[in-house]
Structures are given as structure tokens and as C-alpha cells.
PDB file of C-alpha atoms in Angstrom:
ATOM      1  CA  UNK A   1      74.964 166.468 169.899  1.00  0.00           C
ATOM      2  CA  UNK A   2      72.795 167.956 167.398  1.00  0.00           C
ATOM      3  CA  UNK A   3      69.074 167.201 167.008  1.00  0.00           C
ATOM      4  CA  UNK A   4      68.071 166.163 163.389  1.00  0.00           C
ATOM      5  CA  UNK A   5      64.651 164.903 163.155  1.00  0.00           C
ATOM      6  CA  UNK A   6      63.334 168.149 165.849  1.00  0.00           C
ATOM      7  CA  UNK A   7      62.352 171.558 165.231  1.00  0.00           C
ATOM      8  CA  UNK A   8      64.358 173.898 166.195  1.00  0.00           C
ATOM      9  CA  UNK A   9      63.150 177.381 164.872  1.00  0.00           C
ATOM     10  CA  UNK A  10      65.571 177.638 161.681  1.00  0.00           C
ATOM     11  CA  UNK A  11      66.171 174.644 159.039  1.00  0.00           C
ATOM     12  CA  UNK A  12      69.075 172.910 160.218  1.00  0.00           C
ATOM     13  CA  UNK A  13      69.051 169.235 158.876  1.00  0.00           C
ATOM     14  CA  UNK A  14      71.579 168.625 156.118  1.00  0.00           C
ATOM     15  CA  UNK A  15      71.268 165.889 153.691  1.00  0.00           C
ATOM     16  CA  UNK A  16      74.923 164.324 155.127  1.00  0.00           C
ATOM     17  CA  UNK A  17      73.089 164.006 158.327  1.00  0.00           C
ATOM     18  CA  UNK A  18      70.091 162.501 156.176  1.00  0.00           C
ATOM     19  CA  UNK A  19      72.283 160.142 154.285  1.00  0.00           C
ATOM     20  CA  UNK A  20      74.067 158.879 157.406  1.00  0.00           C
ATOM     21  CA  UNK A  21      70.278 157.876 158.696  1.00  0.00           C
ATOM     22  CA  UNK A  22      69.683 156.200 155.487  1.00  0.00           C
ATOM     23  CA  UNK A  23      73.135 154.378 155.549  1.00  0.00           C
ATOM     24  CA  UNK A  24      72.788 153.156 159.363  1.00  0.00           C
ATOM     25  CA  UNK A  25      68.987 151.835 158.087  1.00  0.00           C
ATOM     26  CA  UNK A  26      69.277 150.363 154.691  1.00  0.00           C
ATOM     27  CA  UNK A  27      73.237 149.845 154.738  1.00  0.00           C
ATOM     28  CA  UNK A  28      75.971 152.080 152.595  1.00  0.00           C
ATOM     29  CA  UNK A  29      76.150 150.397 148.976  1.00  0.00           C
ATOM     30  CA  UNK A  30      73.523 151.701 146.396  1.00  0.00           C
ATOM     31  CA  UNK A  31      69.679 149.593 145.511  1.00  0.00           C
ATOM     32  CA  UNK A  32      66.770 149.951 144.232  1.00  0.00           C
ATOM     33  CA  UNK A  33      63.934 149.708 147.224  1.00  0.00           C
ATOM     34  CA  UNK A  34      60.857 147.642 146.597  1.00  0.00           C
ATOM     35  CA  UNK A  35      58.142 150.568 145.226  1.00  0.00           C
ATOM     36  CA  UNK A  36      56.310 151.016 142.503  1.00  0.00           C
ATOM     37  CA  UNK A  37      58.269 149.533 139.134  1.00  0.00           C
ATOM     38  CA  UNK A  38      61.508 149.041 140.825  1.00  0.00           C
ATOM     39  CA  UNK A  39      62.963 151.255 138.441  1.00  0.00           C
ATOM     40  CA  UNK A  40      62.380 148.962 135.305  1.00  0.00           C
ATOM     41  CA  UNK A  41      63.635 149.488 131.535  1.00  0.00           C
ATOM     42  CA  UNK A  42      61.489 149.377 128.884  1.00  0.00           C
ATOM     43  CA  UNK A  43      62.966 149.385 125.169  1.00  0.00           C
ATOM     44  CA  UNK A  44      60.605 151.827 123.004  1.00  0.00           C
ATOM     45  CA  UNK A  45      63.264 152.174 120.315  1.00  0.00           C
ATOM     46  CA  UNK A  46      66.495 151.368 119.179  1.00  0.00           C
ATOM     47  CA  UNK A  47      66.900 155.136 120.183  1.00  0.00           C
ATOM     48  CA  UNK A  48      64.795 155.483 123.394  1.00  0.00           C
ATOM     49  CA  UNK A  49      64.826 153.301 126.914  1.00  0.00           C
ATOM     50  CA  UNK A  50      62.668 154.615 129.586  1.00  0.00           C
ATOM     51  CA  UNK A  51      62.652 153.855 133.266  1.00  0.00           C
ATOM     52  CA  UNK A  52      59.511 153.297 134.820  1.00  0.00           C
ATOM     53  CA  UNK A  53      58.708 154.791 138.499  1.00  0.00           C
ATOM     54  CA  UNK A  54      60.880 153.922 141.523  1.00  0.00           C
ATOM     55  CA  UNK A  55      63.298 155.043 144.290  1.00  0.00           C
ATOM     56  CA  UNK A  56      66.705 154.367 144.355  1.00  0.00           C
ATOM     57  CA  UNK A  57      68.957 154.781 147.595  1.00  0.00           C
ATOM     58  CA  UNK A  58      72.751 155.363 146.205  1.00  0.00           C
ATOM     59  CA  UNK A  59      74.964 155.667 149.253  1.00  0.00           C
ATOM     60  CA  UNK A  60      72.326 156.848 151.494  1.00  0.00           C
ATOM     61  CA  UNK A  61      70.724 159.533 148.801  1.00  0.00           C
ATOM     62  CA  UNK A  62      67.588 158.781 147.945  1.00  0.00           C
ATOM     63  CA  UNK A  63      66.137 159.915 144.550  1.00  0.00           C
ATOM     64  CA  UNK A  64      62.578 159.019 142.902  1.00  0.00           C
ATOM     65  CA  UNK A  65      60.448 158.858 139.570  1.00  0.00           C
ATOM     66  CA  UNK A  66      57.070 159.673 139.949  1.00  0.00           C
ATOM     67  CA  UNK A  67      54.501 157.172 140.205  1.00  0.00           C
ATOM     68  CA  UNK A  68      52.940 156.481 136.718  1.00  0.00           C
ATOM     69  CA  UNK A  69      55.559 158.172 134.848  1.00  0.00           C
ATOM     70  CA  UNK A  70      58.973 157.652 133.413  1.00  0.00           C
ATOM     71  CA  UNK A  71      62.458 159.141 132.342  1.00  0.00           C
ATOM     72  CA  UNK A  72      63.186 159.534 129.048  1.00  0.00           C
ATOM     73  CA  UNK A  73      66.920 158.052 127.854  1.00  0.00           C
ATOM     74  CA  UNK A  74      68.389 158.601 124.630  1.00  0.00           C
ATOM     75  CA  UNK A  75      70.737 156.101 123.137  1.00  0.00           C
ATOM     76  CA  UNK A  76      72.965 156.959 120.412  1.00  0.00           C
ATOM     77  CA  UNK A  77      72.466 155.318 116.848  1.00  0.00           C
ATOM     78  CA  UNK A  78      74.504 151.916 117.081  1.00  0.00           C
ATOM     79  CA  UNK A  79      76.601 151.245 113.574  1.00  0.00           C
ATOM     80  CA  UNK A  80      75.912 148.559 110.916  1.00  0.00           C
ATOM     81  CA  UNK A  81      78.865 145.546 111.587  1.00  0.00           C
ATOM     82  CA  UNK A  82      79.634 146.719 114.977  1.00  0.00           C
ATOM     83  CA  UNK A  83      78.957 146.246 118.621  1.00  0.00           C
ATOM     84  CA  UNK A  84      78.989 148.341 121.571  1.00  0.00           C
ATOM     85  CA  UNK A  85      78.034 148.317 125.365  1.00  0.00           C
ATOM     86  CA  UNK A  86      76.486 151.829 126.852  1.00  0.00           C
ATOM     87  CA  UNK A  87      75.740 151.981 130.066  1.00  0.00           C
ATOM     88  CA  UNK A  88      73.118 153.563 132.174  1.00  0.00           C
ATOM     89  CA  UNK A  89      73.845 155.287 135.615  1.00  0.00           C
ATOM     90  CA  UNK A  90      72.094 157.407 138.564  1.00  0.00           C
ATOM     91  CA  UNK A  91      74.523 159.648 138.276  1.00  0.00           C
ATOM     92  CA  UNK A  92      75.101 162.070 141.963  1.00  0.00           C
ATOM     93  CA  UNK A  93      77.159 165.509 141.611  1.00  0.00           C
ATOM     94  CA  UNK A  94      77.408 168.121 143.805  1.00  0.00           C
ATOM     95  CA  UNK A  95      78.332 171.712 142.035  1.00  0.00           C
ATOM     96  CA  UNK A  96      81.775 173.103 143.452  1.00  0.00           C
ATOM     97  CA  UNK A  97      80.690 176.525 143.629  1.00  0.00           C
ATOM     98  CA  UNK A  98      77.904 176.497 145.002  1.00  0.00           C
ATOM     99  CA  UNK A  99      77.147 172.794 146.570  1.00  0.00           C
ATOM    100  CA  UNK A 100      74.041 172.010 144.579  1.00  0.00           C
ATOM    101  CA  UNK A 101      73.441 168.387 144.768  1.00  0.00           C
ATOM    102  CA  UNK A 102      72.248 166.371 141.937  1.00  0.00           C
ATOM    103  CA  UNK A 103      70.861 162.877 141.190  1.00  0.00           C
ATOM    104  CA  UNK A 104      69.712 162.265 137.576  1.00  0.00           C
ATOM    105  CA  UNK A 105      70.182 159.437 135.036  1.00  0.00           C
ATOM    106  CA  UNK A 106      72.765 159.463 132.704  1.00  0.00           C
ATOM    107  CA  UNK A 107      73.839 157.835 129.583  1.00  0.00           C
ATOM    108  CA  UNK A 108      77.640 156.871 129.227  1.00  0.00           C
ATOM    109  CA  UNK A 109      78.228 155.515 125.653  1.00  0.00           C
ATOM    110  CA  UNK A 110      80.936 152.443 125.132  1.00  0.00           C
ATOM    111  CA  UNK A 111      83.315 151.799 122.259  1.00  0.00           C
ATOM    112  CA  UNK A 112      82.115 150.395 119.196  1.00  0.00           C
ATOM    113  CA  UNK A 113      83.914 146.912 118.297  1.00  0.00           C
ATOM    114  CA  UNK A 114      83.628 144.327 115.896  1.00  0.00           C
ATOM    115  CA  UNK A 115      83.505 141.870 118.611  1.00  0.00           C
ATOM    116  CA  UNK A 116      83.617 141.687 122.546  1.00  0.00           C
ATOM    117  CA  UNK A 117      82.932 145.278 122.672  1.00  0.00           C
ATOM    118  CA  UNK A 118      83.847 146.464 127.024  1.00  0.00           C
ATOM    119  CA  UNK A 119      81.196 148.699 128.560  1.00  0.00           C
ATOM    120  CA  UNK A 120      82.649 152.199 129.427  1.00  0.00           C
ATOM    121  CA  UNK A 121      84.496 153.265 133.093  1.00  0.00           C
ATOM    122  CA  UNK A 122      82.181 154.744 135.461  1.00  0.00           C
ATOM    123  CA  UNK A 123      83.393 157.101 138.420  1.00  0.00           C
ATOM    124  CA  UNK A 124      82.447 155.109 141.501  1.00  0.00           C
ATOM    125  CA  UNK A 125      83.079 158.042 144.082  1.00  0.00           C
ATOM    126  CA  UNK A 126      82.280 157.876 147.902  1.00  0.00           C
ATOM    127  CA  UNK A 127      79.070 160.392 148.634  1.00  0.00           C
ATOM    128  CA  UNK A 128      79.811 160.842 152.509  1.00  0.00           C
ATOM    129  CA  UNK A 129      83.553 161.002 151.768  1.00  0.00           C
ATOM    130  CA  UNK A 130      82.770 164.719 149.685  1.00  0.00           C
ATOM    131  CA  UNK A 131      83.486 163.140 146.621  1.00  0.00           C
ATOM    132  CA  UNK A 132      81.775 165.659 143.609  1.00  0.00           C
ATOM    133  CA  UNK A 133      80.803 162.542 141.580  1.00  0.00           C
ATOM    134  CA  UNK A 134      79.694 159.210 142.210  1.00  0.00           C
ATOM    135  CA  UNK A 135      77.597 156.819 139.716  1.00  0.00           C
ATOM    136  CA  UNK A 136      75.256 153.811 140.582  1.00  0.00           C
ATOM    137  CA  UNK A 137      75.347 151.441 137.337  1.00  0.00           C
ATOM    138  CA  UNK A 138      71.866 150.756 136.859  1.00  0.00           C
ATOM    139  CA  UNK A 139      71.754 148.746 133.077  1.00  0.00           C
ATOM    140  CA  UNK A 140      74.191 148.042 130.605  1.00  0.00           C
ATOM    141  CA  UNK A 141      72.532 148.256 127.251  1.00  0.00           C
ATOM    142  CA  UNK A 142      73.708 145.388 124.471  1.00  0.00           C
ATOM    143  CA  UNK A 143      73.814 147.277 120.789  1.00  0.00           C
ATOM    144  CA  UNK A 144      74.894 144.996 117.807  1.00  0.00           C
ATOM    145  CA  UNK A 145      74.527 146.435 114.588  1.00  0.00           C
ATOM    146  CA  UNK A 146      71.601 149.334 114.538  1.00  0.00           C
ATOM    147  CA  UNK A 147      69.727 146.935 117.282  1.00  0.00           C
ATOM    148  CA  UNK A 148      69.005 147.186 120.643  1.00  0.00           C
ATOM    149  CA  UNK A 149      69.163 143.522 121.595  1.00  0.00           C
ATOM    150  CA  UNK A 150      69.321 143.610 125.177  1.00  0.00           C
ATOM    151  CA  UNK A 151      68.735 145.037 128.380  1.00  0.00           C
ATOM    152  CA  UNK A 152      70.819 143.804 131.508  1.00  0.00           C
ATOM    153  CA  UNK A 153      69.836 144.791 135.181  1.00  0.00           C
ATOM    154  CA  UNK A 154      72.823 145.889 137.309  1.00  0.00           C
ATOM    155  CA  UNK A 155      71.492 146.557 140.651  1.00  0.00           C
ATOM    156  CA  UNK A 156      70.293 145.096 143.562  1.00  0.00           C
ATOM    157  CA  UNK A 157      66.674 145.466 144.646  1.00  0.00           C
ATOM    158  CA  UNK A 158      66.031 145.065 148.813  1.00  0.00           C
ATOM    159  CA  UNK A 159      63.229 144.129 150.733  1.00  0.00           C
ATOM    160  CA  UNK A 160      61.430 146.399 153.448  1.00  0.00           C
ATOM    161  CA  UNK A 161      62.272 145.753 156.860  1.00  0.00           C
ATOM    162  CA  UNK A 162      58.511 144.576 157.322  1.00  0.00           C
ATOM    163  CA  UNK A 163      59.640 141.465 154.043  1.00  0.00           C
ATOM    164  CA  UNK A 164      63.280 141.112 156.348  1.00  0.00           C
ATOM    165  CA  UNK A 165      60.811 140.694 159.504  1.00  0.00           C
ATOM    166  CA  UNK A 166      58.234 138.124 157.097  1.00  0.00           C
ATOM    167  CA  UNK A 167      61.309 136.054 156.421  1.00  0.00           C
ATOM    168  CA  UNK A 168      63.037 135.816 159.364  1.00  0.00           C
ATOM    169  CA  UNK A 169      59.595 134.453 160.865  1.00  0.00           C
ATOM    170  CA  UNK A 170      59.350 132.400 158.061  1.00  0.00           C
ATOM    171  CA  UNK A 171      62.601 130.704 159.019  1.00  0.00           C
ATOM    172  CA  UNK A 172      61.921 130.414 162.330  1.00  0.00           C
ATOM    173  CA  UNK A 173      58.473 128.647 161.653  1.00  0.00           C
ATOM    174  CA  UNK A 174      60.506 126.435 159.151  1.00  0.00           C
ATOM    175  CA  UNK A 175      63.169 125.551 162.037  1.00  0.00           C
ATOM    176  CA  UNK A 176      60.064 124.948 164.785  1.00  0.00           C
ATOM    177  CA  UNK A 177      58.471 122.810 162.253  1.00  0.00           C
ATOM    178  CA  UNK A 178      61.635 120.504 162.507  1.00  0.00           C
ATOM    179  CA  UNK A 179      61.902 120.814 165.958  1.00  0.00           C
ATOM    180  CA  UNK A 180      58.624 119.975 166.189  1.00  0.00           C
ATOM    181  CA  UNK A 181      58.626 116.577 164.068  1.00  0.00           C
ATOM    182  CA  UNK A 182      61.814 115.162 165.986  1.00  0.00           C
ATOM    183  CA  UNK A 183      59.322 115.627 168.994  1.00  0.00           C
ATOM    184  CA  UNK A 184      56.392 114.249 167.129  1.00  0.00           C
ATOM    185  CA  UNK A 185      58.639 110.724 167.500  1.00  0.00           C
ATOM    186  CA  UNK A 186      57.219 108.604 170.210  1.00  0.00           C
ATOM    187  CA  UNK A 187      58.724 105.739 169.704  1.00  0.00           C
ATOM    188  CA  UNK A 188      61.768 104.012 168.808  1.00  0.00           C
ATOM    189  CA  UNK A 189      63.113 100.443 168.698  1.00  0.00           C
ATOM    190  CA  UNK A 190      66.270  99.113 167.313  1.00  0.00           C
ATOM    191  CA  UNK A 191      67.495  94.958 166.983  1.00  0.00           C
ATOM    192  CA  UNK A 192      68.723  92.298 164.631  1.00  0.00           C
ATOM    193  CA  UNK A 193      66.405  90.067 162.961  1.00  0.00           C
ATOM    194  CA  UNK A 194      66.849  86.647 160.444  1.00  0.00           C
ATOM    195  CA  UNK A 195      64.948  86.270 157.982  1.00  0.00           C
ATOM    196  CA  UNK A 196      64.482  83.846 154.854  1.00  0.00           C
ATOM    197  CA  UNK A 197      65.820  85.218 151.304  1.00  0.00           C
ATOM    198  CA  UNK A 198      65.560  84.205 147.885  1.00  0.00           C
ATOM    199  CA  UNK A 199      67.537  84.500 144.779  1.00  0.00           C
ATOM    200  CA  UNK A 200      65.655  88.044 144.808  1.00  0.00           C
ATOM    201  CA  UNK A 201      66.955  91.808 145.258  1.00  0.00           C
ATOM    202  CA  UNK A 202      64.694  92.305 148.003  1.00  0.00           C
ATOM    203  CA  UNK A 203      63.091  90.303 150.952  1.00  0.00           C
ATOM    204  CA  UNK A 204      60.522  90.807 153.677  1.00  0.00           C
ATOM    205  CA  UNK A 205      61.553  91.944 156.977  1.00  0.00           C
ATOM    206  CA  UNK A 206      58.466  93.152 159.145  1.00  0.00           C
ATOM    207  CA  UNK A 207      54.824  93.594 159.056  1.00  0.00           C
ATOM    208  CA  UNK A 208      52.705  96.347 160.170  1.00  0.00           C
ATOM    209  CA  UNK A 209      51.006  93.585 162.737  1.00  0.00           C
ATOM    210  CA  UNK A 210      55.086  92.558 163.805  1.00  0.00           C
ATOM    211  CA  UNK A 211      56.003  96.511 164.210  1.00  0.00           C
ATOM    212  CA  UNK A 212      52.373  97.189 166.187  1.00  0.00           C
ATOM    213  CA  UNK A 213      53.567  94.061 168.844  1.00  0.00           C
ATOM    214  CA  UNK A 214      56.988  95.468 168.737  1.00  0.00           C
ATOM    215  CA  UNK A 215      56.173  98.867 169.633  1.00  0.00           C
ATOM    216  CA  UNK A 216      52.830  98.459 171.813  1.00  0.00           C
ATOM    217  CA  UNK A 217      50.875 100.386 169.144  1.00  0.00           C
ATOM    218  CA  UNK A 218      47.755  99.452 166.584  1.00  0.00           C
ATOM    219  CA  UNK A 219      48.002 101.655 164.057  1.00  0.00           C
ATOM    220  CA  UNK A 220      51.889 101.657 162.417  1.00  0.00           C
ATOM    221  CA  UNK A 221      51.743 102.115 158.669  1.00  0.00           C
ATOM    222  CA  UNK A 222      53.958 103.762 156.128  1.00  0.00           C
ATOM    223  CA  UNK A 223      51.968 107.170 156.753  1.00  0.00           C
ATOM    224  CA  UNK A 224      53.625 106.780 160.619  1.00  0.00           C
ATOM    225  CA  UNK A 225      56.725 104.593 160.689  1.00  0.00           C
ATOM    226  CA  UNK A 226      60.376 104.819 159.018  1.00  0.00           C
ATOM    227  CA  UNK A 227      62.149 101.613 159.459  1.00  0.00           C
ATOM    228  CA  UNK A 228      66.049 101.673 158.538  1.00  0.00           C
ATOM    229  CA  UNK A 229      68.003  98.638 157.828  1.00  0.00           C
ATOM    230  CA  UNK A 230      71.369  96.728 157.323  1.00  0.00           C
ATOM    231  CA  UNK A 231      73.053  93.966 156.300  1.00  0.00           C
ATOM    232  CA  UNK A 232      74.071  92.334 159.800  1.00  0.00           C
ATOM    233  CA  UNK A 233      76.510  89.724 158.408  1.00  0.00           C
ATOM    234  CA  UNK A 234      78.231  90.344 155.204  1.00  0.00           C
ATOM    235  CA  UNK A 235      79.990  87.144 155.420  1.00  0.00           C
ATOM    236  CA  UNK A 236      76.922  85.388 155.348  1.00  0.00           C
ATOM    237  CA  UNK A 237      75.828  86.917 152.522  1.00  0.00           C
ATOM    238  CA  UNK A 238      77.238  89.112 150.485  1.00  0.00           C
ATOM    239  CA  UNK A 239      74.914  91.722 149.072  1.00  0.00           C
ATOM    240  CA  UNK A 240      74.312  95.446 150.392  1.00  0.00           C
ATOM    241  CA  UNK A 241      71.570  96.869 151.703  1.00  0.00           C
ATOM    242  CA  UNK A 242      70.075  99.654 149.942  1.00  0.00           C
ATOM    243  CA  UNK A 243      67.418 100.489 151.896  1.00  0.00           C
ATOM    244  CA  UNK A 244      64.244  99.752 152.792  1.00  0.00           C
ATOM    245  CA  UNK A 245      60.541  99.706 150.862  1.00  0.00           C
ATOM    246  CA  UNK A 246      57.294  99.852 151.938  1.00  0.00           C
ATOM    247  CA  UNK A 247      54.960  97.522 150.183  1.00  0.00           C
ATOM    248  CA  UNK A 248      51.368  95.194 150.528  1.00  0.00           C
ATOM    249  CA  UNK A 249      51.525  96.522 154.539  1.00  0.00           C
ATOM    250  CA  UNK A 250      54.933  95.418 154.980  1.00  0.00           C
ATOM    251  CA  UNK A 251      58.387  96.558 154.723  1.00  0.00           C
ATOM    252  CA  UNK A 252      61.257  95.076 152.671  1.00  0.00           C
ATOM    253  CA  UNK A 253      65.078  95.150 152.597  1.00  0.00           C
ATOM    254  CA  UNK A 254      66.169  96.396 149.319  1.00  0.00           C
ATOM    255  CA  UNK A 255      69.175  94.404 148.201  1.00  0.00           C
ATOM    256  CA  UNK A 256      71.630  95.707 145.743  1.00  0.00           C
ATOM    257  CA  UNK A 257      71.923  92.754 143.689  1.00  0.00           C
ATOM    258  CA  UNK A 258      70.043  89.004 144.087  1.00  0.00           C
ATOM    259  CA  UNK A 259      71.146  87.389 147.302  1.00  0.00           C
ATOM    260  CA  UNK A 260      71.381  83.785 147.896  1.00  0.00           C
ATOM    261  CA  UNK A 261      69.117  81.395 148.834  1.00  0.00           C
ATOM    262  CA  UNK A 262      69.232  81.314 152.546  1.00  0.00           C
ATOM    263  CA  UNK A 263      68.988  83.503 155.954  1.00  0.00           C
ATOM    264  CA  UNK A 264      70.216  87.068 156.544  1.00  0.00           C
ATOM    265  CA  UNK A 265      70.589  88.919 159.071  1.00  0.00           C
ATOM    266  CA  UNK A 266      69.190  92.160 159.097  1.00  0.00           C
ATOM    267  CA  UNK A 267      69.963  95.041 161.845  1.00  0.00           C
ATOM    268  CA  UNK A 268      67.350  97.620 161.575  1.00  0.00           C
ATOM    269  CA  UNK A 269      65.703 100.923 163.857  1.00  0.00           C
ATOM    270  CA  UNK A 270      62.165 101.584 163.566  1.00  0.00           C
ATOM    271  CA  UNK A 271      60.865 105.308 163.766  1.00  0.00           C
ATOM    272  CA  UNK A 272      57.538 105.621 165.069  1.00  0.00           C
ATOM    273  CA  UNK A 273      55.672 109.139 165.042  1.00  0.00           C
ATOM    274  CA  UNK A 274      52.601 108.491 165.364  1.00  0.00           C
ATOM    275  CA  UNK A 275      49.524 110.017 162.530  1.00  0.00           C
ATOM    276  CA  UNK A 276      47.781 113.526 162.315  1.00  0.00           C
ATOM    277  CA  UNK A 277      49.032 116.784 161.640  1.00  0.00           C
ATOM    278  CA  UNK A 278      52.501 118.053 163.207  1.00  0.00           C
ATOM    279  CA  UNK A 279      52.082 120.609 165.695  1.00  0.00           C
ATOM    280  CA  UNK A 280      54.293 123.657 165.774  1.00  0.00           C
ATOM    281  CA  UNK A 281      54.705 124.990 169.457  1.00  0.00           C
TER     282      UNK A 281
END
């Protein structure tokens, strides 16, 4: 074994061994990482797109543009009538001679068309496998005519491991809070009940005062209490039930047409969880 992050009297780490770190960290495809201006294009001409300050890790190499500066990119004139798709790429060589490595923007100019132009083949490569070349596509650029007209973001930006950590509590508060409100239910009851309907699409079922006897309570309401329902006799009459409505400190069977003149019989359960804020343990 081999020490990398140690001194040990003579330079000694090697930016495979730095990649591999990088790779086991952030993972072995290519992003942009959440600094500065994430890298952003900004058209200044139809001849000019600068990228704004960043760092980019593209298979574990990490490259960076200076805070408060930019890189320059030239884009060849586009042609009057035609279309064509260039594309921009971070752009890693390593010199066969003398193993110079390399990470710079680059510029790879599609075919003009008169319509559906393709953007141009970029040479993937595999860093860690001692490939010479490897590109990260970073933008295509749309040119129609002598116009720039758009922009389009190819990579993937990711998150520190302190926004992973912030979201993964996040989620974990969000599944507590549930657990927390099916423990927040204190009571339950479930029955059948007849009642009265009209020729109406709805009728009344219980009151708060008829839930509060039910359930030994004094306070049911709609801010505290679900209550679901259905039709308990279909032969007896025919309509569905919907639902169920809160209103004038009662709740109501929703029907979904008029029912008949006459009883109904409605089964029902009735949720009680009781008023205040829900406490997350």
C-alpha cells in the first residue's frame, strides 16, 4: 500500500491516484459541482460565448475558472439560409511524449444544413482507462442563419455532500411528520347509521354534538375529525356515495346523483386526531 495524502520526503502523489479519490467521492461520470457560476454561458456575440467561473469534475479530474472571471470561446460565423449545431466541450488530453495532461474548453463546429442540422461526434474516452482524449459536452450552441439563437446546458450540476446530508434529513423529517400524524389519531369509531333523504344529492349524517357523544370528546370539528362514508344498501337506494362534506357543524354524504325520498343506510369510520400542532418525535 502506498500512502497518498502523507509526506513522504519526495512528491509522490499522481493525479490517477487523485482521480480515483475524486471518483470513489463524487462518483465516475463528469458534473459541474455547485461553486461559484456553475460554469454558466453567457452570449456576448454571435461570435463570442463566455463561461463564467466554476469547477468541473470530468471523470475524477477536476479543472476550474477563476472566481470573477471567464473563458473566452470563439464561434465561427454561422451562414445566411442555413443551420448548424457546434458544440462546446472540457476537452482532457494527455501529450504522448511526454504525459502532459490537459483540461481546456474547446469548440467543435457542426455541419451546416438547411434543416435539422446534427451536432458534431465527440470522443468520449475513459480518463483512468489511459485513454489520450476524452471530452465532457458542456453546451450545444443553436446557429440559424448569422444568429446565435440558443444556448442548451448539457451537464449535470451535483450537490455537496453537506446539500446530500440537508436532504436526506429533510426526508426523514418529511417521513416522521407522517409517522407522527397516524399517531396524532386518538380515536376511531366505525358503524352503520339510517338516516332520512330527500330528492337531494346530499344528506345529513352526523353532527359535531352526535360525533362528541360518539367518541367521548367535546371538541370534534372539521379542524380535528375525518369522517368516511358509504352507501350501506344499494338496493335500497340506488345512488353512490361520493364522499363526505363538512358543512353548518355537520357532516354530509355526498350523493352522486338525487336519491329518493326515503331512508339510507350509510356505513361510515370517523377519524379523530384531536387539535394543536403535530409533534414530530
Amino acid at each position: 500500500m502506498e500512502i497518498i495524502t502523507g509526506y513522504t520526503g519526495k512528491p509522490h502523489v499522481t493525479s490517477e491516484q487523485d482521480r480515483d479519490v475524486n471518483i470513489g467521492v463524487v462518483g465516475e461520470g463528469s458534473y459541474v459541482l455547485r461553486t461559484g457560476m456553475q460554469l454558466a454561458a453567457e452570449v456576448s456575440s454571435n461570435n463570442e460565448i463566455k463561461i463564467r467561473d466554476g469547477v468541473l469534475m470530468h471523470q475524477g479530474c477536476t479543472a476550474s475558472i477563476k472566481k470573477n472571471t471567464y473563458d473566452s470561446l470563439t464561434i465561427t460565423n454561422g451562414s445566411q439560409g442555413m443551420k448548424r449545431v457546434d458544440l462546446i466541450v472540457a476537452r482532457y488530453e494527455k501529450n504522448q511524449d511526454n504525459g502532459i495532461e490537459s483540461l481546456d474548453l474547446k469548440v467543435i463546429q457542426g455541419t451546416p444544413a438547411e434543416s435539422n442540422p446534427a451536432a458534431p461526434q465527440y470522443t468520449e474516452g475513459d480518463i483512468q482507462a489511459g485513454d489520450y482524449v476524452a471530452d465532457m459536452p458542456m453546451y450545444q450552441v443553436i446557429i440559424e442563419g448569422l444568429n446565435i439563437t440558443e444556448v442548451k446546458k448539457m451537464f449535470k450540476v451535483i450537490g455537496s455532500n453537506k446539500n446530500l446530508s440537508d436532504k436526506v434529513a429533510e426526508l426523514n423529517e418529511n417521513i416522521t411528520s407522517v409517522k407522527s400524524v397516524n399517531k396524532n389519531i386518538t380515536k376511531m369509531i366505525a358503524g352503520s347509521k339510517v338516516v332520512n333523504a330527500k330528492a337531494s344529492t346530499s344528506v345529513q349524517v352526523f353532527t359535531n354534538s352526535e360525533i362528541n357523544k360518539a367518541l367521548g370528546v367535546t371538541n370534534s370539528s372539521n379542524a380535528n375529525t375525518v369522517v368516511l362514508m358509504t352507501n350501506g344498501d344499494g338496493l335500497a337506494q340506488k345512488v353512490h356515495v361520493e364522499g363526505s362534506t363538512y358543512l353548518n357543524s355537520a357532516w354530509h354524504a355526498t350523493f352522486n346523483q338525487d336519491a329518493s325520498a326515503g331512508s339510507i343506510r350509510i356505513n361510515y369510520v370517523i377519524f379523530y386526531f384531536g387539535y394543536g400542532a403535530v409533534t414530530v418525535e
